[in-house]
PDB file of C-alpha atoms in Angstrom:
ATOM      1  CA  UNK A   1     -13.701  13.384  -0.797  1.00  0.00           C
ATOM      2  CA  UNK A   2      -9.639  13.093  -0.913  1.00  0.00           C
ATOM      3  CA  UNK A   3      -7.334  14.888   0.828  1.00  0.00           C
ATOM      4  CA  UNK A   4      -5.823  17.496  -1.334  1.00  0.00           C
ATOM      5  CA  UNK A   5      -2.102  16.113  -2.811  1.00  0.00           C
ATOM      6  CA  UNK A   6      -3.471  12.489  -2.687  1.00  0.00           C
ATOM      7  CA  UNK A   7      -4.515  10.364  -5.453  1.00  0.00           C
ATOM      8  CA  UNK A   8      -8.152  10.611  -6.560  1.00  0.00           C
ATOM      9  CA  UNK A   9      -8.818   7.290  -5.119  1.00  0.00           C
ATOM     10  CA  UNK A  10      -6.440   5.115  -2.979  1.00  0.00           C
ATOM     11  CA  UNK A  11      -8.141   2.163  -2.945  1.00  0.00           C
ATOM     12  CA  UNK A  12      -8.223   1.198  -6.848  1.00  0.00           C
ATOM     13  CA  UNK A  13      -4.930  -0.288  -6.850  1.00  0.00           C
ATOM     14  CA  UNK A  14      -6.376  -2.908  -4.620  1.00  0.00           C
ATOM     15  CA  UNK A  15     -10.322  -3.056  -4.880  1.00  0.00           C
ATOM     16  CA  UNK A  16     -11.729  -5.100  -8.048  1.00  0.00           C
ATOM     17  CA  UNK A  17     -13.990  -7.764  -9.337  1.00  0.00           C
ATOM     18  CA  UNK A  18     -13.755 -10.811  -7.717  1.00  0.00           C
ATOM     19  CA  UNK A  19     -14.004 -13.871  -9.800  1.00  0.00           C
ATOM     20  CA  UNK A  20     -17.127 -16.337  -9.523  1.00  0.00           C
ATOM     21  CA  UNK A  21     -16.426 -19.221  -7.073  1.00  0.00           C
ATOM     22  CA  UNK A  22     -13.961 -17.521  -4.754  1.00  0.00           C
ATOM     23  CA  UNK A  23     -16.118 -14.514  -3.880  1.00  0.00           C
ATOM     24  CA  UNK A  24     -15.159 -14.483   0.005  1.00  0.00           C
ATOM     25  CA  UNK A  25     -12.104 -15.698  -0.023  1.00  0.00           C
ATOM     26  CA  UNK A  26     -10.948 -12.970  -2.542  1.00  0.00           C
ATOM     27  CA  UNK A  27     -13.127 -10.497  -0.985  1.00  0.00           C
ATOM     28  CA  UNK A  28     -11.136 -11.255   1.839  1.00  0.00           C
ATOM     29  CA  UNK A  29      -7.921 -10.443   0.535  1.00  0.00           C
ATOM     30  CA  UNK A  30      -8.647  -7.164  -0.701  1.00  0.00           C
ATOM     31  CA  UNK A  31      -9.705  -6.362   2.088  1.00  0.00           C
ATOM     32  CA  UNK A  32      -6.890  -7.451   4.428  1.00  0.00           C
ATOM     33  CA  UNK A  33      -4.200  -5.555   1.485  1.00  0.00           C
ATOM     34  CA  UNK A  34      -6.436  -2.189   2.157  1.00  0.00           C
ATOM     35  CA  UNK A  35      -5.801  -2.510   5.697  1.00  0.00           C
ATOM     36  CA  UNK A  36      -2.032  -4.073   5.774  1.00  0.00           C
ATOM     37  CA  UNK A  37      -1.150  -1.485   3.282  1.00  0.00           C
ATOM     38  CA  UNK A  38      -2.675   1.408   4.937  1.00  0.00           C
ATOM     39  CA  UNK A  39      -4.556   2.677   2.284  1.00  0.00           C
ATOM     40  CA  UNK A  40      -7.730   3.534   5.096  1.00  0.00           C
ATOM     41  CA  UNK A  41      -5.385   5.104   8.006  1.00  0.00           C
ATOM     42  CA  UNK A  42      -6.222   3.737  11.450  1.00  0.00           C
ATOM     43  CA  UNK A  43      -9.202   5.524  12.823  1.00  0.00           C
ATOM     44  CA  UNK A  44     -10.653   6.083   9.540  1.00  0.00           C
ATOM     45  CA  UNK A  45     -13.804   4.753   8.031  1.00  0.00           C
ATOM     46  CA  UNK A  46     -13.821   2.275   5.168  1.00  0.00           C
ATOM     47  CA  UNK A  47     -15.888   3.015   2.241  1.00  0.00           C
ATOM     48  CA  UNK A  48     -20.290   2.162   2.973  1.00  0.00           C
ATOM     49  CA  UNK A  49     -21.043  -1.537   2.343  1.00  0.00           C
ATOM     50  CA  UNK A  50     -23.216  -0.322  -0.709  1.00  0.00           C
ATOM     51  CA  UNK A  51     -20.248   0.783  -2.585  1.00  0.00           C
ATOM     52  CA  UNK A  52     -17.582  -1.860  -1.094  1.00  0.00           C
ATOM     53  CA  UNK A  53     -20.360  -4.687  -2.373  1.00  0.00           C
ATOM     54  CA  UNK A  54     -20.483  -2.957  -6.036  1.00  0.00           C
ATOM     55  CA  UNK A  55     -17.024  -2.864  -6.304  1.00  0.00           C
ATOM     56  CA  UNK A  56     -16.147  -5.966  -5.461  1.00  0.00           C
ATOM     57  CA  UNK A  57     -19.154  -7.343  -7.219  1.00  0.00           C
ATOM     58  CA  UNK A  58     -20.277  -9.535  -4.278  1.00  0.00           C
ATOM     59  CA  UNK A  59     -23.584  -9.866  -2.307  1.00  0.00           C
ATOM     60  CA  UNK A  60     -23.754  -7.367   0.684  1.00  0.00           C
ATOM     61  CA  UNK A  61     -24.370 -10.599   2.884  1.00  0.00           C
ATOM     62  CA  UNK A  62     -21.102 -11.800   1.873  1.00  0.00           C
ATOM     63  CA  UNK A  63     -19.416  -8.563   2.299  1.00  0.00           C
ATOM     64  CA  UNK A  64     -20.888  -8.430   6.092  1.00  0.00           C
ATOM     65  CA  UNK A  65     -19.582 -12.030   6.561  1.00  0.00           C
ATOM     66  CA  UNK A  66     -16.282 -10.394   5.620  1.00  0.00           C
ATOM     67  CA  UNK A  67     -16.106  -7.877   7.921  1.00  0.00           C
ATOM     68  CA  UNK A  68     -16.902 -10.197  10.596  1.00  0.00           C
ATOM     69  CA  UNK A  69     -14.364 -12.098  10.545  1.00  0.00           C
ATOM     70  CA  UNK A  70     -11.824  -9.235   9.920  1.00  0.00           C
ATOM     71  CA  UNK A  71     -13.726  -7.606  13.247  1.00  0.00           C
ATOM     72  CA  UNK A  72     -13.082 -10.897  14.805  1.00  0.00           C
ATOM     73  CA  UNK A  73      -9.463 -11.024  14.042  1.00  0.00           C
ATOM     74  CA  UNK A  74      -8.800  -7.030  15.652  1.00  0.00           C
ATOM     75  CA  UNK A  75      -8.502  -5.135  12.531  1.00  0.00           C
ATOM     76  CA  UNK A  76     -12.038  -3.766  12.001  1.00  0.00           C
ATOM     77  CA  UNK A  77     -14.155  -2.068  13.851  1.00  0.00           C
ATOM     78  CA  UNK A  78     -18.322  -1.206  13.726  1.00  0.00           C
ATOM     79  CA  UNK A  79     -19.591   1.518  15.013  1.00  0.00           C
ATOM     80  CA  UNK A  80     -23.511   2.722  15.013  1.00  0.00           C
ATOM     81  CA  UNK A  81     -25.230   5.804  14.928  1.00  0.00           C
ATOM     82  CA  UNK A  82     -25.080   8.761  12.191  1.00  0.00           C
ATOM     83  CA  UNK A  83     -21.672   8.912  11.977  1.00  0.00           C
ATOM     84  CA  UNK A  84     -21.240   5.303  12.153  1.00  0.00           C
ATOM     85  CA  UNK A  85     -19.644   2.856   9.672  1.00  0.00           C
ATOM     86  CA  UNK A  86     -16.456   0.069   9.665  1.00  0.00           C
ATOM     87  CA  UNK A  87     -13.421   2.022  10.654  1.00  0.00           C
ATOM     88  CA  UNK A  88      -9.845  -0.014  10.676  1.00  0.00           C
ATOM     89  CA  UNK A  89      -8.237  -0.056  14.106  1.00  0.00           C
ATOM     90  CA  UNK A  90      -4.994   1.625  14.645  1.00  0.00           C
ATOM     91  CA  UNK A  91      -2.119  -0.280  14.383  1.00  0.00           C
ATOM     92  CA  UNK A  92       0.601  -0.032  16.930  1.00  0.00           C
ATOM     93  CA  UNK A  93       4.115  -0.123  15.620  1.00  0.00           C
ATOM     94  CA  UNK A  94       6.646  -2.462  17.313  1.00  0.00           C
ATOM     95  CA  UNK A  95       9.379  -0.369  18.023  1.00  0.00           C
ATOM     96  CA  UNK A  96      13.179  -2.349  17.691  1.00  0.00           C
ATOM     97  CA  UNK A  97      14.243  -3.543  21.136  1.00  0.00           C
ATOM     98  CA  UNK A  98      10.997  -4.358  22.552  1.00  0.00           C
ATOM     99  CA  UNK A  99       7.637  -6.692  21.447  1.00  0.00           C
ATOM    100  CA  UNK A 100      10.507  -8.941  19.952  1.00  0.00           C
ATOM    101  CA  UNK A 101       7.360 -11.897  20.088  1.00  0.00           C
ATOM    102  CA  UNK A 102       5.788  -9.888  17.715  1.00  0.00           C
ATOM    103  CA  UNK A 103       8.577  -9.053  15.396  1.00  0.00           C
ATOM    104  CA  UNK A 104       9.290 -12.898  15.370  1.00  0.00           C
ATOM    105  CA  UNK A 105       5.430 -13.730  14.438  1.00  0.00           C
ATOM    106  CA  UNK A 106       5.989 -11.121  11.785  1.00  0.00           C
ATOM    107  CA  UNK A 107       8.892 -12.429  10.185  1.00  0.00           C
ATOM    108  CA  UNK A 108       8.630 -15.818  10.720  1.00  0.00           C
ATOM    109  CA  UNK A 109       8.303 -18.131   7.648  1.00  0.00           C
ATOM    110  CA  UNK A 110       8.796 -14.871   5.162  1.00  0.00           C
ATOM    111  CA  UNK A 111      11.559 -15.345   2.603  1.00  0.00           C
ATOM    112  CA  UNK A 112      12.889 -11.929   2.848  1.00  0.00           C
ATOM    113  CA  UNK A 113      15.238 -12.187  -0.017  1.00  0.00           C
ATOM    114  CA  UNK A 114      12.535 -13.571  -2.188  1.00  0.00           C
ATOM    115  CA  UNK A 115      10.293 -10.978  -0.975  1.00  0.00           C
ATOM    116  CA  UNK A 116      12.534  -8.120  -1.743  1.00  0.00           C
ATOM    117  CA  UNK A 117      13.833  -9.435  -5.102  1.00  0.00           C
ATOM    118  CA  UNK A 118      10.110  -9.539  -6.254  1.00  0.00           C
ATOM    119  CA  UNK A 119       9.205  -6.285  -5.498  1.00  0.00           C
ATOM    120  CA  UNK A 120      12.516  -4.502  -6.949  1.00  0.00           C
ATOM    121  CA  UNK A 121      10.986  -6.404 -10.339  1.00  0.00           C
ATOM    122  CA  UNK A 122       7.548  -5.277 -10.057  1.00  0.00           C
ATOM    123  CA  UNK A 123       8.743  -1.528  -9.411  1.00  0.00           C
ATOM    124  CA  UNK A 124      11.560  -1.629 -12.105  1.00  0.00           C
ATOM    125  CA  UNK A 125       8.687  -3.243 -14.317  1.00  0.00           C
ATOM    126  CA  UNK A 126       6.273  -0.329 -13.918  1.00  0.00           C
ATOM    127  CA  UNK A 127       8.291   2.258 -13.828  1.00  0.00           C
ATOM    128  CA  UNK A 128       9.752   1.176 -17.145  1.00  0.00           C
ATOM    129  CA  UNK A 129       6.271   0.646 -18.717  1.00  0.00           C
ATOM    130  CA  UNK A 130       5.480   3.804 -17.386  1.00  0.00           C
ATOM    131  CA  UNK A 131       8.327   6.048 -18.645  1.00  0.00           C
ATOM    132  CA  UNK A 132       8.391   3.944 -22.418  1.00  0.00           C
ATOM    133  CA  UNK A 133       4.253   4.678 -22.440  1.00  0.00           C
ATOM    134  CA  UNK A 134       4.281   7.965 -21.081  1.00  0.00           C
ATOM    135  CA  UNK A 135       2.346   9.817 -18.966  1.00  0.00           C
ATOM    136  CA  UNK A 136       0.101  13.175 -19.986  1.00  0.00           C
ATOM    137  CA  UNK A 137      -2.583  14.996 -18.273  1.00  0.00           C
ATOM    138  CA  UNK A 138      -4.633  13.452 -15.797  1.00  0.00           C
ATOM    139  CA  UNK A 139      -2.302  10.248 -15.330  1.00  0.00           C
ATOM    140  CA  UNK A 140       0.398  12.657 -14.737  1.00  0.00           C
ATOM    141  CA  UNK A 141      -1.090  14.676 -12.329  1.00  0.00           C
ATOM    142  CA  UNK A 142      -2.130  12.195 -10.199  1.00  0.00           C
ATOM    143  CA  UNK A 143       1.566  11.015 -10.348  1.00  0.00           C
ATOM    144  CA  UNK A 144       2.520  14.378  -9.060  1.00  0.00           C
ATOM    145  CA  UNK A 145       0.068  14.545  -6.959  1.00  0.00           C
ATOM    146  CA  UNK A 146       0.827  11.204  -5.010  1.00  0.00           C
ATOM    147  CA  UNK A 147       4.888  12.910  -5.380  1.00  0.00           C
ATOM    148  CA  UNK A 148       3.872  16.040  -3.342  1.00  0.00           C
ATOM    149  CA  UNK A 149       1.525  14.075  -0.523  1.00  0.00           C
ATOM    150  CA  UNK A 150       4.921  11.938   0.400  1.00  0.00           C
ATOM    151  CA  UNK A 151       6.756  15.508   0.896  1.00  0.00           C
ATOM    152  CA  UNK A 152       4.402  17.109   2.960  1.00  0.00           C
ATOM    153  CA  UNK A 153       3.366  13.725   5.343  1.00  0.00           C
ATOM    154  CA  UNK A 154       3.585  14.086   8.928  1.00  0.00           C
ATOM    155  CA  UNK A 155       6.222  11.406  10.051  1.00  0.00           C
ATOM    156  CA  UNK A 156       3.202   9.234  11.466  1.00  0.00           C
ATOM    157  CA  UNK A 157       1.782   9.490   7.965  1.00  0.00           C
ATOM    158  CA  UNK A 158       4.909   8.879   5.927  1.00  0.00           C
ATOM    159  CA  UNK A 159       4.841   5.217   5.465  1.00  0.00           C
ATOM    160  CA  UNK A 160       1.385   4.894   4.244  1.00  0.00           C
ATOM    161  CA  UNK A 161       1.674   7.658   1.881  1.00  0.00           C
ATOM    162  CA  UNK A 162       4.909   6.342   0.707  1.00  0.00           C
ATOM    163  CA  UNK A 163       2.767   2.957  -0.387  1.00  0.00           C
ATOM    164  CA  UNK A 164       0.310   5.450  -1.800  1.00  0.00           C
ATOM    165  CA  UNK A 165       3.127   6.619  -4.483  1.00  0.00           C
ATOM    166  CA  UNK A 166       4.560   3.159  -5.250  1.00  0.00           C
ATOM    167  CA  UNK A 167       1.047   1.726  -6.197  1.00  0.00           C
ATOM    168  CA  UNK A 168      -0.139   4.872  -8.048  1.00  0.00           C
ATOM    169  CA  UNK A 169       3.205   4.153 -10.466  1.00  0.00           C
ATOM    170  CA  UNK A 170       2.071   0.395 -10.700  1.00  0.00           C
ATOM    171  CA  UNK A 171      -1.504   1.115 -11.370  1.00  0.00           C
ATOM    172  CA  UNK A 172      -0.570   3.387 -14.054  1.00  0.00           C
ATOM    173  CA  UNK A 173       1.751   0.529 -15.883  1.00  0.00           C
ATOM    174  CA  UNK A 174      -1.773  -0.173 -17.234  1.00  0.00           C
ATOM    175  CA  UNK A 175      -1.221  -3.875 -16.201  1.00  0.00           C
ATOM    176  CA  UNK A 176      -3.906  -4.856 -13.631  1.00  0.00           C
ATOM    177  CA  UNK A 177      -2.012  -8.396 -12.985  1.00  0.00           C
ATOM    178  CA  UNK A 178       1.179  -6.101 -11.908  1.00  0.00           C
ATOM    179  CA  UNK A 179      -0.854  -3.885  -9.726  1.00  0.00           C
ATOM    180  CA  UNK A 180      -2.412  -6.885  -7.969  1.00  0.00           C
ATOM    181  CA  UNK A 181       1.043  -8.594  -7.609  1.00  0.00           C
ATOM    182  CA  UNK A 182       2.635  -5.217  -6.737  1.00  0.00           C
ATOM    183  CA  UNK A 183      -0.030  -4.619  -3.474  1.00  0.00           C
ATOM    184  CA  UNK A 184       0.336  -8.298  -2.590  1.00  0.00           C
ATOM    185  CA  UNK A 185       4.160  -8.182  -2.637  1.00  0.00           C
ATOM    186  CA  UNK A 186       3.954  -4.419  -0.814  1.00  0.00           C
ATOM    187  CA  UNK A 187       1.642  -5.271   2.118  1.00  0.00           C
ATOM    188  CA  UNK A 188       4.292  -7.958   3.281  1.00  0.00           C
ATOM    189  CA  UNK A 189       6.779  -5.762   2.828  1.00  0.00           C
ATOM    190  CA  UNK A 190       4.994  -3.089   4.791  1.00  0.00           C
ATOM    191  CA  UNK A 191       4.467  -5.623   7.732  1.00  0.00           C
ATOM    192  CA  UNK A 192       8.275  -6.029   7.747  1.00  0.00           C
ATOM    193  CA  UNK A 193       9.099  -2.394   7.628  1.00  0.00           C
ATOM    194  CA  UNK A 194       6.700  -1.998  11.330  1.00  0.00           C
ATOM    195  CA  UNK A 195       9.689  -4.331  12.723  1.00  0.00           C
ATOM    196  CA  UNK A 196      11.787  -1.683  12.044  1.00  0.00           C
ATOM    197  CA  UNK A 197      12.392   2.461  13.120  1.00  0.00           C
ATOM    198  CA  UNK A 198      11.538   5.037  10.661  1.00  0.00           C
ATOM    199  CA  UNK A 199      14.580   6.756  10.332  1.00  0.00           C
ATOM    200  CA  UNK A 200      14.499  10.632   8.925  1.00  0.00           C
ATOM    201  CA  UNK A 201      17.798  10.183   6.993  1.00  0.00           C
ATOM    202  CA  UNK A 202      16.304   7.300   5.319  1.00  0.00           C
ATOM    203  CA  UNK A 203      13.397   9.269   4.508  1.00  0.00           C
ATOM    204  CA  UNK A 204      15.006  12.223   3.197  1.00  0.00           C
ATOM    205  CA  UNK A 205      16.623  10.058   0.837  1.00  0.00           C
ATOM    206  CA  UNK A 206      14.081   8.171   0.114  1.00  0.00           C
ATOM    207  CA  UNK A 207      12.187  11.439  -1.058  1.00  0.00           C
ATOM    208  CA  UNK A 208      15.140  12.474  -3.598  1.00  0.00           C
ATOM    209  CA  UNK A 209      14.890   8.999  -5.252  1.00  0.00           C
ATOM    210  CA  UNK A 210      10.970   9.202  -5.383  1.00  0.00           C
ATOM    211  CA  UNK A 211      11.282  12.863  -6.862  1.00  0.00           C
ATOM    212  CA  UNK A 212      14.028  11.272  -9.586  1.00  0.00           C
ATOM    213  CA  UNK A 213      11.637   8.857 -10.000  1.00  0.00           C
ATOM    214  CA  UNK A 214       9.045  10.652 -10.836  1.00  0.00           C
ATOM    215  CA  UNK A 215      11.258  12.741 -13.246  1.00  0.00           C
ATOM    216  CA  UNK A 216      12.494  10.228 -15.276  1.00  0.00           C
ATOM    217  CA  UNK A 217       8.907   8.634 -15.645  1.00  0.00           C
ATOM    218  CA  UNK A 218       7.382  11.849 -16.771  1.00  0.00           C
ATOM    219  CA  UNK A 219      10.441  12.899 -19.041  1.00  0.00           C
ATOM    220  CA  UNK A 220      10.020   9.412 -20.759  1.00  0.00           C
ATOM    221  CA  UNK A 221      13.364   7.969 -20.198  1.00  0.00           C
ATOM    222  CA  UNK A 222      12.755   4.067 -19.345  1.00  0.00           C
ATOM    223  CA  UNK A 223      16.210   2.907 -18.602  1.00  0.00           C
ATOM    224  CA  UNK A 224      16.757   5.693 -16.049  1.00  0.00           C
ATOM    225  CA  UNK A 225      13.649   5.399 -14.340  1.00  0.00           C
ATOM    226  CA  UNK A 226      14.005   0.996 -14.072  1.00  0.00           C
ATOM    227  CA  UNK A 227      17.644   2.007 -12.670  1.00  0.00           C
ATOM    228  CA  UNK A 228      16.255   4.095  -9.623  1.00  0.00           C
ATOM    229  CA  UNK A 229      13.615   2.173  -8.707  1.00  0.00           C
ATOM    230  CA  UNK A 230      16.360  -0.329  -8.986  1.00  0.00           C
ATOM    231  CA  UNK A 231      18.228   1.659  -6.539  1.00  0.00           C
ATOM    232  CA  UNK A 232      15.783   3.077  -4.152  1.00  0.00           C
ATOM    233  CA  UNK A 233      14.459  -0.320  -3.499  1.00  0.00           C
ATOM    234  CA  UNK A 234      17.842  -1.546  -3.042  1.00  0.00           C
ATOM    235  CA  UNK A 235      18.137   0.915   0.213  1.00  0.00           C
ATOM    236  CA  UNK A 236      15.204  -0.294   1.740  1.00  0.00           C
ATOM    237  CA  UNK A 237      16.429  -4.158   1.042  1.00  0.00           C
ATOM    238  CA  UNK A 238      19.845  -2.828   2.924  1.00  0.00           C
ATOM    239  CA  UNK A 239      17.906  -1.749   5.773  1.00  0.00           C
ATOM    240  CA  UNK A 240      15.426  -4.484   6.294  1.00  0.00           C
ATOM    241  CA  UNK A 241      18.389  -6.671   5.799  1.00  0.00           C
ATOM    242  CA  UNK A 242      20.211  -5.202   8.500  1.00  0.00           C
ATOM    243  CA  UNK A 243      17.634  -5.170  11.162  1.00  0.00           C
ATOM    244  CA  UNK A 244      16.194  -8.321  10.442  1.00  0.00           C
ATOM    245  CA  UNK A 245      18.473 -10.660   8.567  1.00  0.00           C
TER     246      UNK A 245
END
């Protein structure tokens, strides 16, 4: 059951067939991008094997051999009994000033600028297809819907519901190689946005773009909706850029 103001299911930007040949190793990445993305919150339960393994379209064996390893590395957790299940582990944040060790593991080897100028494409990209293909009913409302959920997040919640919004827009571009990109591209730049502080006036602006986003999408006007995503992840690229460059 979702949350009211979320979209009806969080998890199929990410979760799809795997191809034959790679079954755990892709299995694997989906995985990791619904954890590094944040689309279970720390605490929470993933989805039963039963439906994990159908969605995926691997063995249940494999699946388990998944969640090892993931349990092994300190992102999972299994828990018995009747209200038992795989839960992700909370993650802590690594606040500026301190845990520098861990901001350096984090950033080390990423191309930042590549990262960011790949992401500013994707998002201009589905936006665009978005706005030029337009958006009725149920695809809109779940648009909206994703909208309202980043207004009324708790702080704590803000990040991962801001993901929420960016890969509803790319799943509903209709391309499922730009979604895939698109949560590939976002989960690094999510573990580069724990190096630095959430910062309200960012986030306040932040929500006007995402509203004006969301506007231009649903009024059908392509070129303005590529030119704020254009410019709201330009701010983020500015901050990241500043704390980390």
């Amino acid at each position: 059951m979702t949350k009211k103001n979320e979209p009806m299911d969080p998890l199929t930007p990410v979760l799809r067939p795997v191809r034959a040949g790679n079954g755990f190793e892709e299995a694997l990445e989906q995985i990791l991008q619904v954890v590094r993305l944040g689309l279970v919150a720390g605490g929470e339960r993933l989805p039963a094997e039963r439906e994990l393994a159908d969605r995926l379209r691997i063995s249940r064996v494999t699946l388990r051999e998944v969640l090892k390893v993931l349990q092994d590395q300190g992102l999972l957790e299994s828990r018995r009994g009747r209200y038992g299940g795989t839960f992700v582990r909370h993650r802590p944040g690594t606040p500026v000033g301190g845990a520098e060790e861990e901001l350096r593991r984090r950033v080390a080897g990423v191309d930042i600028e590549d990262v960011l100028r790949f992401r500013e494409v994707l998002e201009a990209g589905a936006a665009g297809l978005c706005a030029a293909d337009g958006l009725t009913g149920e695809r809109a409302g779940r648009l909206r819907s994703a909208l309202a959920a980043t207004h009324d997040a708790p702080l704590v919640e803000y990040r991962r519901l801001d993901t929420l919004f960016h890969l509803t827009l790319a799943e509903l571009s209709g391309s499922a190689t730009l979604t895939a990109q698109y949560a590939a591209v976002r989960a690094t730049v999510n573990d580069l946005l724990d190096c630095i502080p959430l910062l309200v006036r960012n986030l306040e602006h932040s929500q006007r773009q995402h509203t004006a986003l969301a506007e231009a999408v649903l009024d059908q006007d392509a070129d303005a909706a590529r030119e704020i995503a254009r410019e709201h992840c330009g701010g983020t690229a500015a901050l990241l850029r500043g704390f980390l460059a």
